[in-house]
Amino acid sequence: MIRRTVRTATGPEQWILISQVEHARLAGELAESWGRQGVAALEPRSELLNAIFHHDDGWADWERSPGLDPKTGRPLQFTEMPLVESLAIWEDSITSASHFGPLAGYVVSGHFCELLRRFSSRWKGDEAMTSMAQDFLDSQAQRQAEWSAEWAQRPATSEPDATLANALRFLQLFDSLSLWLCCSETPEPEAFESPGGTKIAVRLSGPGQVAVDPWPFQPESLQLSAVGRSLPASRYDTPPAFATAPVQPATLNWRLLPA
């Protein structure tokens, strides 16, 4: 879950909570619109789109009753999860994605393994967590090898290893772009490297407007939204207190335009 702080001129702070499933849907919409001349093609399109749209499906059950930080009373967001819970959710996401085919299973597994390595400072100093993390990486390495072998047997599949690596980079790109949109009201300008080496720079150019340079999408502009729920930014000491908080639907809207 993403917990986005919203500050208003007239009222108290609010949190907009956006599910990981909704974030993944937004990533999928970005991927679906990708493909202007001059950028790497999104291939193999169908299975890769399924992987991107559904790479966080394992969060659905947890997000129906999200955990609370016992120190702050805040609903936990995805960067604050206990490792044991993250690994279980990621495992469910990988298994769900694998139903779309070996490439989908491989890239979603690779995505979460990379996240685990990237944030290893959270677990490397703890023997129990290090053991859990290594068991996850070892089991996923075995599954990735099986999916890679299955993918290589597909008819007319040339350079299967390069295709899988490229597909993983696409998932990481659209995951990062979606998080950039969802996580903050005023995100810092950032550049994301796409497969093929093109750097895609994004920045806010006005309320709800995002300038993109170079423009990599098929339409001349792109209208996107993410649906969440808004509630007071307060301390919630128990799950019932959080469950009964006054909640309003909230929709974030963006218009992406060439810079």
mmCIF file of C-alpha atoms in Angstrom, residues 3-238:
data_model
loop_
_atom_site.group_PDB
_atom_site.id
_atom_site.type_symbol
_atom_site.label_atom_id
_atom_site.label_comp_id
_atom_site.label_asym_id
_atom_site.label_seq_id
_atom_site.Cartn_x
_atom_site.Cartn_y
_atom_site.Cartn_z
ATOM 1 C CA ARG A 3 0.470 6.186 1.928
ATOM 2 C CA ARG A 4 0.520 9.623 0.340
ATOM 3 C CA THR A 5 0.396 12.699 2.572
ATOM 4 C CA VAL A 6 -1.846 15.510 1.330
ATOM 5 C CA ARG A 7 -1.591 18.987 2.816
ATOM 6 C CA THR A 8 -4.373 21.511 2.335
ATOM 7 C CA ALA A 9 -4.493 25.219 3.089
ATOM 8 C CA THR A 10 -7.718 25.003 5.102
ATOM 9 C CA GLY A 11 -7.811 21.607 6.794
ATOM 10 C CA PRO A 12 -5.704 19.030 8.601
ATOM 11 C CA GLU A 13 -3.344 16.671 6.811
ATOM 12 C CA GLN A 14 -4.896 13.718 5.057
ATOM 13 C CA TRP A 15 -3.500 10.449 3.855
ATOM 14 C CA ILE A 16 -4.465 9.034 0.496
ATOM 15 C CA LEU A 17 -4.040 5.270 0.577
ATOM 16 C CA ILE A 18 -3.473 3.645 -2.815
ATOM 17 C CA SER A 19 -3.391 -0.113 -3.080
ATOM 18 C CA GLN A 20 -0.442 -1.856 -4.688
ATOM 19 C CA VAL A 21 -2.927 -3.518 -7.032
ATOM 20 C CA GLU A 22 -4.062 -0.071 -8.219
ATOM 21 C CA HIS A 23 -0.460 1.084 -8.573
ATOM 22 C CA ALA A 24 0.241 -1.977 -10.741
ATOM 23 C CA ARG A 25 -2.832 -1.207 -12.869
ATOM 24 C CA LEU A 26 -1.443 2.291 -13.459
ATOM 25 C CA ALA A 27 1.932 0.799 -14.393
ATOM 26 C CA GLY A 28 0.099 -1.414 -16.880
ATOM 27 C CA GLU A 29 -1.671 1.572 -18.442
ATOM 28 C CA LEU A 30 1.660 3.317 -18.908
ATOM 29 C CA ALA A 31 3.043 0.173 -20.537
ATOM 30 C CA GLU A 32 -0.003 -0.212 -22.752
ATOM 31 C CA SER A 33 0.511 3.308 -24.130
ATOM 32 C CA TRP A 34 4.244 2.869 -24.706
ATOM 33 C CA GLY A 35 5.636 2.647 -28.209
ATOM 34 C CA ARG A 36 6.461 5.883 -30.007
ATOM 35 C CA GLN A 37 9.031 5.592 -32.789
ATOM 36 C CA GLY A 38 12.557 5.745 -31.467
ATOM 37 C CA VAL A 39 12.063 3.819 -28.216
ATOM 38 C CA ALA A 40 12.531 0.110 -27.630
ATOM 39 C CA ALA A 41 9.478 -1.965 -28.477
ATOM 40 C CA LEU A 42 7.481 -3.561 -25.675
ATOM 41 C CA GLU A 43 7.957 -7.230 -26.521
ATOM 42 C CA PRO A 44 6.599 -9.847 -26.131
ATOM 43 C CA ARG A 45 3.632 -7.556 -25.695
ATOM 44 C CA SER A 46 0.724 -9.686 -24.471
ATOM 45 C CA GLU A 47 2.419 -11.726 -21.731
ATOM 46 C CA LEU A 48 4.559 -8.798 -20.603
ATOM 47 C CA LEU A 49 1.529 -6.534 -20.260
ATOM 48 C CA ASN A 50 -0.170 -9.176 -18.128
ATOM 49 C CA ALA A 51 2.928 -9.345 -15.922
ATOM 50 C CA ILE A 52 3.007 -5.566 -15.464
ATOM 51 C CA PHE A 53 -0.726 -5.166 -14.819
ATOM 52 C CA HIS A 54 -0.730 -7.990 -12.270
ATOM 53 C CA HIS A 55 2.723 -7.879 -10.664
ATOM 54 C CA ASP A 56 1.312 -6.852 -7.263
ATOM 55 C CA ASP A 57 -1.783 -9.077 -7.125
ATOM 56 C CA GLY A 58 -0.456 -10.768 -3.997
ATOM 57 C CA TRP A 59 -1.193 -7.612 -1.975
ATOM 58 C CA ALA A 60 -4.971 -7.842 -2.375
ATOM 59 C CA ASP A 61 -5.732 -9.858 0.775
ATOM 60 C CA TRP A 62 -3.332 -7.924 3.040
ATOM 61 C CA GLU A 63 -4.703 -4.572 1.909
ATOM 62 C CA ARG A 64 -8.232 -5.438 2.984
ATOM 63 C CA SER A 65 -6.981 -5.090 6.565
ATOM 64 C CA PRO A 66 -3.553 -3.437 6.463
ATOM 65 C CA GLY A 67 -1.187 -3.509 9.385
ATOM 66 C CA LEU A 68 -0.408 -0.548 11.642
ATOM 67 C CA ASP A 69 2.971 0.695 12.816
ATOM 68 C CA PRO A 70 2.880 0.139 16.597
ATOM 69 C CA LYS A 71 5.193 3.135 17.195
ATOM 70 C CA THR A 72 3.387 5.735 15.076
ATOM 71 C CA GLY A 73 -0.123 4.352 14.615
ATOM 72 C CA ARG A 74 0.170 4.881 10.868
ATOM 73 C CA PRO A 75 -1.057 2.315 8.347
ATOM 74 C CA LEU A 76 2.004 0.574 6.976
ATOM 75 C CA GLN A 77 3.055 1.360 3.455
ATOM 76 C CA PHE A 78 5.034 -0.965 1.215
ATOM 77 C CA THR A 79 8.454 0.347 2.305
ATOM 78 C CA GLU A 80 7.701 -0.276 6.006
ATOM 79 C CA MET A 81 6.572 -3.879 5.952
ATOM 80 C CA PRO A 82 8.108 -6.568 8.149
ATOM 81 C CA LEU A 83 10.280 -8.729 5.921
ATOM 82 C CA VAL A 84 8.373 -11.930 6.649
ATOM 83 C CA GLU A 85 5.125 -10.304 5.449
ATOM 84 C CA SER A 86 6.725 -8.788 2.350
ATOM 85 C CA LEU A 87 8.195 -12.126 1.304
ATOM 86 C CA ALA A 88 4.852 -13.901 1.657
ATOM 87 C CA ILE A 89 3.077 -11.206 -0.371
ATOM 88 C CA TRP A 90 5.773 -11.269 -3.043
ATOM 89 C CA GLU A 91 5.567 -15.053 -3.229
ATOM 90 C CA ASP A 92 1.814 -14.829 -3.807
ATOM 91 C CA SER A 93 2.334 -12.148 -6.473
ATOM 92 C CA ILE A 94 4.905 -14.274 -8.295
ATOM 93 C CA THR A 95 2.732 -17.377 -8.230
ATOM 94 C CA SER A 96 -0.264 -15.393 -9.481
ATOM 95 C CA ALA A 97 1.754 -13.867 -12.339
ATOM 96 C CA SER A 98 3.152 -17.248 -13.379
ATOM 97 C CA HIS A 99 -0.348 -18.307 -14.409
ATOM 98 C CA PHE A 100 0.055 -15.978 -17.408
ATOM 99 C CA GLY A 101 3.121 -17.900 -18.580
ATOM 100 C CA PRO A 102 6.841 -18.432 -17.952
ATOM 101 C CA LEU A 103 7.904 -14.923 -18.966
ATOM 102 C CA ALA A 104 5.418 -13.331 -16.556
ATOM 103 C CA GLY A 105 6.566 -15.556 -13.715
ATOM 104 C CA TYR A 106 10.225 -14.881 -14.485
ATOM 105 C CA VAL A 107 9.991 -11.089 -14.648
ATOM 106 C CA VAL A 108 7.827 -10.679 -11.534
ATOM 107 C CA SER A 109 10.150 -12.993 -9.612
ATOM 108 C CA GLY A 110 13.157 -11.080 -10.883
ATOM 109 C CA HIS A 111 11.552 -7.779 -9.927
ATOM 110 C CA PHE A 112 11.034 -8.769 -6.301
ATOM 111 C CA CYS A 113 14.463 -10.388 -6.015
ATOM 112 C CA GLU A 114 16.007 -7.138 -7.206
ATOM 113 C CA LEU A 115 13.988 -5.164 -4.643
ATOM 114 C CA LEU A 116 15.133 -7.512 -1.897
ATOM 115 C CA ARG A 117 18.781 -7.041 -2.877
ATOM 116 C CA ARG A 118 18.426 -3.282 -3.302
ATOM 117 C CA PHE A 119 17.160 -2.846 0.239
ATOM 118 C CA SER A 120 19.429 -5.442 1.836
ATOM 119 C CA SER A 121 20.478 -2.953 4.530
ATOM 120 C CA ARG A 122 17.111 -3.670 6.174
ATOM 121 C CA TRP A 123 17.923 -7.337 6.752
ATOM 122 C CA LYS A 124 21.653 -8.026 6.455
ATOM 123 C CA GLY A 125 22.394 -7.198 10.082
ATOM 124 C CA ASP A 126 19.877 -9.703 11.429
ATOM 125 C CA GLU A 127 20.684 -13.410 11.249
ATOM 126 C CA ALA A 128 17.066 -14.598 11.099
ATOM 127 C CA MET A 129 16.086 -12.082 8.424
ATOM 128 C CA THR A 130 19.222 -12.813 6.409
ATOM 129 C CA SER A 131 18.305 -16.494 6.420
ATOM 130 C CA MET A 132 14.739 -15.722 5.289
ATOM 131 C CA ALA A 133 15.955 -13.427 2.528
ATOM 132 C CA GLN A 134 18.523 -15.929 1.262
ATOM 133 C CA ASP A 135 15.965 -18.753 1.252
ATOM 134 C CA PHE A 136 13.663 -16.556 -0.834
ATOM 135 C CA LEU A 137 16.430 -15.660 -3.297
ATOM 136 C CA ASP A 138 17.522 -19.309 -3.615
ATOM 137 C CA SER A 139 13.990 -20.591 -4.216
ATOM 138 C CA GLN A 140 13.296 -17.865 -6.757
ATOM 139 C CA ALA A 141 16.563 -18.565 -8.584
ATOM 140 C CA GLN A 142 15.377 -22.153 -9.062
ATOM 141 C CA ARG A 143 11.958 -21.042 -10.284
ATOM 142 C CA GLN A 144 13.513 -18.498 -12.640
ATOM 143 C CA ALA A 145 15.740 -21.190 -14.133
ATOM 144 C CA GLU A 146 12.682 -23.380 -14.763
ATOM 145 C CA TRP A 147 10.722 -20.514 -16.355
ATOM 146 C CA SER A 148 13.728 -19.524 -18.460
ATOM 147 C CA ALA A 149 14.050 -23.083 -19.780
ATOM 148 C CA GLU A 150 10.326 -23.216 -20.530
ATOM 149 C CA TRP A 151 10.457 -19.859 -22.294
ATOM 150 C CA ALA A 152 13.403 -20.978 -24.434
ATOM 151 C CA GLN A 153 11.270 -23.866 -25.768
ATOM 152 C CA ARG A 154 8.690 -21.491 -27.224
ATOM 153 C CA PRO A 155 8.543 -21.703 -31.032
ATOM 154 C CA ALA A 156 10.321 -18.851 -32.814
ATOM 155 C CA THR A 157 11.860 -17.552 -29.593
ATOM 156 C CA SER A 158 15.212 -16.024 -30.519
ATOM 157 C CA GLU A 159 17.694 -14.845 -27.880
ATOM 158 C CA PRO A 160 15.471 -15.974 -24.989
ATOM 159 C CA ASP A 161 17.803 -14.721 -22.236
ATOM 160 C CA ALA A 162 17.977 -11.232 -23.755
ATOM 161 C CA THR A 163 14.192 -11.170 -24.142
ATOM 162 C CA LEU A 164 13.659 -12.053 -20.474
ATOM 163 C CA ALA A 165 16.194 -9.476 -19.303
ATOM 164 C CA ASN A 166 14.604 -6.795 -21.464
ATOM 165 C CA ALA A 167 11.116 -7.683 -20.204
ATOM 166 C CA LEU A 168 12.319 -7.367 -16.595
ATOM 167 C CA ARG A 169 13.712 -3.898 -17.319
ATOM 168 C CA PHE A 170 10.352 -2.861 -18.763
ATOM 169 C CA LEU A 171 8.524 -4.003 -15.635
ATOM 170 C CA GLN A 172 10.988 -2.076 -13.473
ATOM 171 C CA LEU A 173 10.565 1.048 -15.625
ATOM 172 C CA PHE A 174 6.778 1.161 -15.429
ATOM 173 C CA ASP A 175 6.767 0.203 -11.759
ATOM 174 C CA SER A 176 9.070 3.166 -11.059
ATOM 175 C CA LEU A 177 7.064 5.598 -13.191
ATOM 176 C CA SER A 178 3.823 4.593 -11.469
ATOM 177 C CA LEU A 179 5.390 5.002 -8.018
ATOM 178 C CA TRP A 180 6.739 8.426 -9.008
ATOM 179 C CA LEU A 181 3.194 9.505 -9.809
ATOM 180 C CA CYS A 182 1.511 7.918 -6.802
ATOM 181 C CA CYS A 183 3.821 8.476 -3.866
ATOM 182 C CA SER A 184 4.076 12.255 -3.530
ATOM 183 C CA GLU A 185 2.127 15.415 -4.274
ATOM 184 C CA THR A 186 5.330 17.131 -5.382
ATOM 185 C CA PRO A 187 7.829 14.524 -6.562
ATOM 186 C CA GLU A 188 11.277 15.728 -7.536
ATOM 187 C CA PRO A 189 12.093 15.665 -11.266
ATOM 188 C CA GLU A 190 13.598 12.332 -12.176
ATOM 189 C CA ALA A 191 15.009 10.452 -15.147
ATOM 190 C CA PHE A 192 14.294 6.771 -15.743
ATOM 191 C CA GLU A 193 16.349 4.632 -18.108
ATOM 192 C CA SER A 194 14.270 2.587 -20.510
ATOM 193 C CA PRO A 195 15.326 -0.632 -22.215
ATOM 194 C CA GLY A 196 17.493 0.436 -25.114
ATOM 195 C CA GLY A 197 19.171 3.141 -23.041
ATOM 196 C CA THR A 198 16.844 6.092 -23.616
ATOM 197 C CA LYS A 199 16.513 8.230 -20.480
ATOM 198 C CA ILE A 200 12.935 9.392 -19.875
ATOM 199 C CA ALA A 201 12.838 12.597 -17.815
ATOM 200 C CA VAL A 202 9.644 13.476 -15.935
ATOM 201 C CA ARG A 203 8.731 16.586 -13.950
ATOM 202 C CA LEU A 204 5.619 18.353 -12.721
ATOM 203 C CA SER A 205 4.826 21.223 -15.076
ATOM 204 C CA GLY A 206 1.623 22.358 -13.358
ATOM 205 C CA PRO A 207 -1.147 21.011 -11.117
ATOM 206 C CA GLY A 208 -1.810 17.473 -12.307
ATOM 207 C CA GLN A 209 0.416 17.937 -15.369
ATOM 208 C CA VAL A 210 3.598 16.000 -16.051
ATOM 209 C CA ALA A 211 6.137 16.904 -18.723
ATOM 210 C CA VAL A 212 7.904 13.912 -20.286
ATOM 211 C CA ASP A 213 11.088 14.182 -22.356
ATOM 212 C CA PRO A 214 11.522 12.562 -24.799
ATOM 213 C CA TRP A 215 7.890 11.557 -25.373
ATOM 214 C CA PRO A 216 7.773 7.729 -25.533
ATOM 215 C CA PHE A 217 4.028 7.064 -25.721
ATOM 216 C CA GLN A 218 1.775 6.403 -28.704
ATOM 217 C CA PRO A 219 -0.928 9.046 -28.081
ATOM 218 C CA GLU A 220 -0.023 12.745 -28.253
ATOM 219 C CA SER A 221 -0.933 13.105 -24.568
ATOM 220 C CA LEU A 222 -1.924 10.683 -21.841
ATOM 221 C CA GLN A 223 -4.669 11.055 -19.231
ATOM 222 C CA LEU A 224 -4.205 8.780 -16.220
ATOM 223 C CA SER A 225 -5.798 8.306 -12.827
ATOM 224 C CA ALA A 226 -5.439 6.221 -9.684
ATOM 225 C CA VAL A 227 -8.244 5.545 -7.217
ATOM 226 C CA GLY A 228 -7.576 5.493 -3.488
ATOM 227 C CA ARG A 229 -9.184 6.442 -0.217
ATOM 228 C CA SER A 230 -8.613 9.524 1.915
ATOM 229 C CA LEU A 231 -8.635 9.583 5.723
ATOM 230 C CA PRO A 232 -7.283 11.852 8.466
ATOM 231 C CA ALA A 233 -3.532 11.663 9.036
ATOM 232 C CA SER A 234 -3.848 10.599 12.644
ATOM 233 C CA ARG A 235 -2.664 7.947 15.060
ATOM 234 C CA TYR A 236 -4.605 4.680 14.872
ATOM 235 C CA ASP A 237 -3.662 2.473 17.799
ATOM 236 C CA THR A 238 -5.828 -0.538 16.965
#
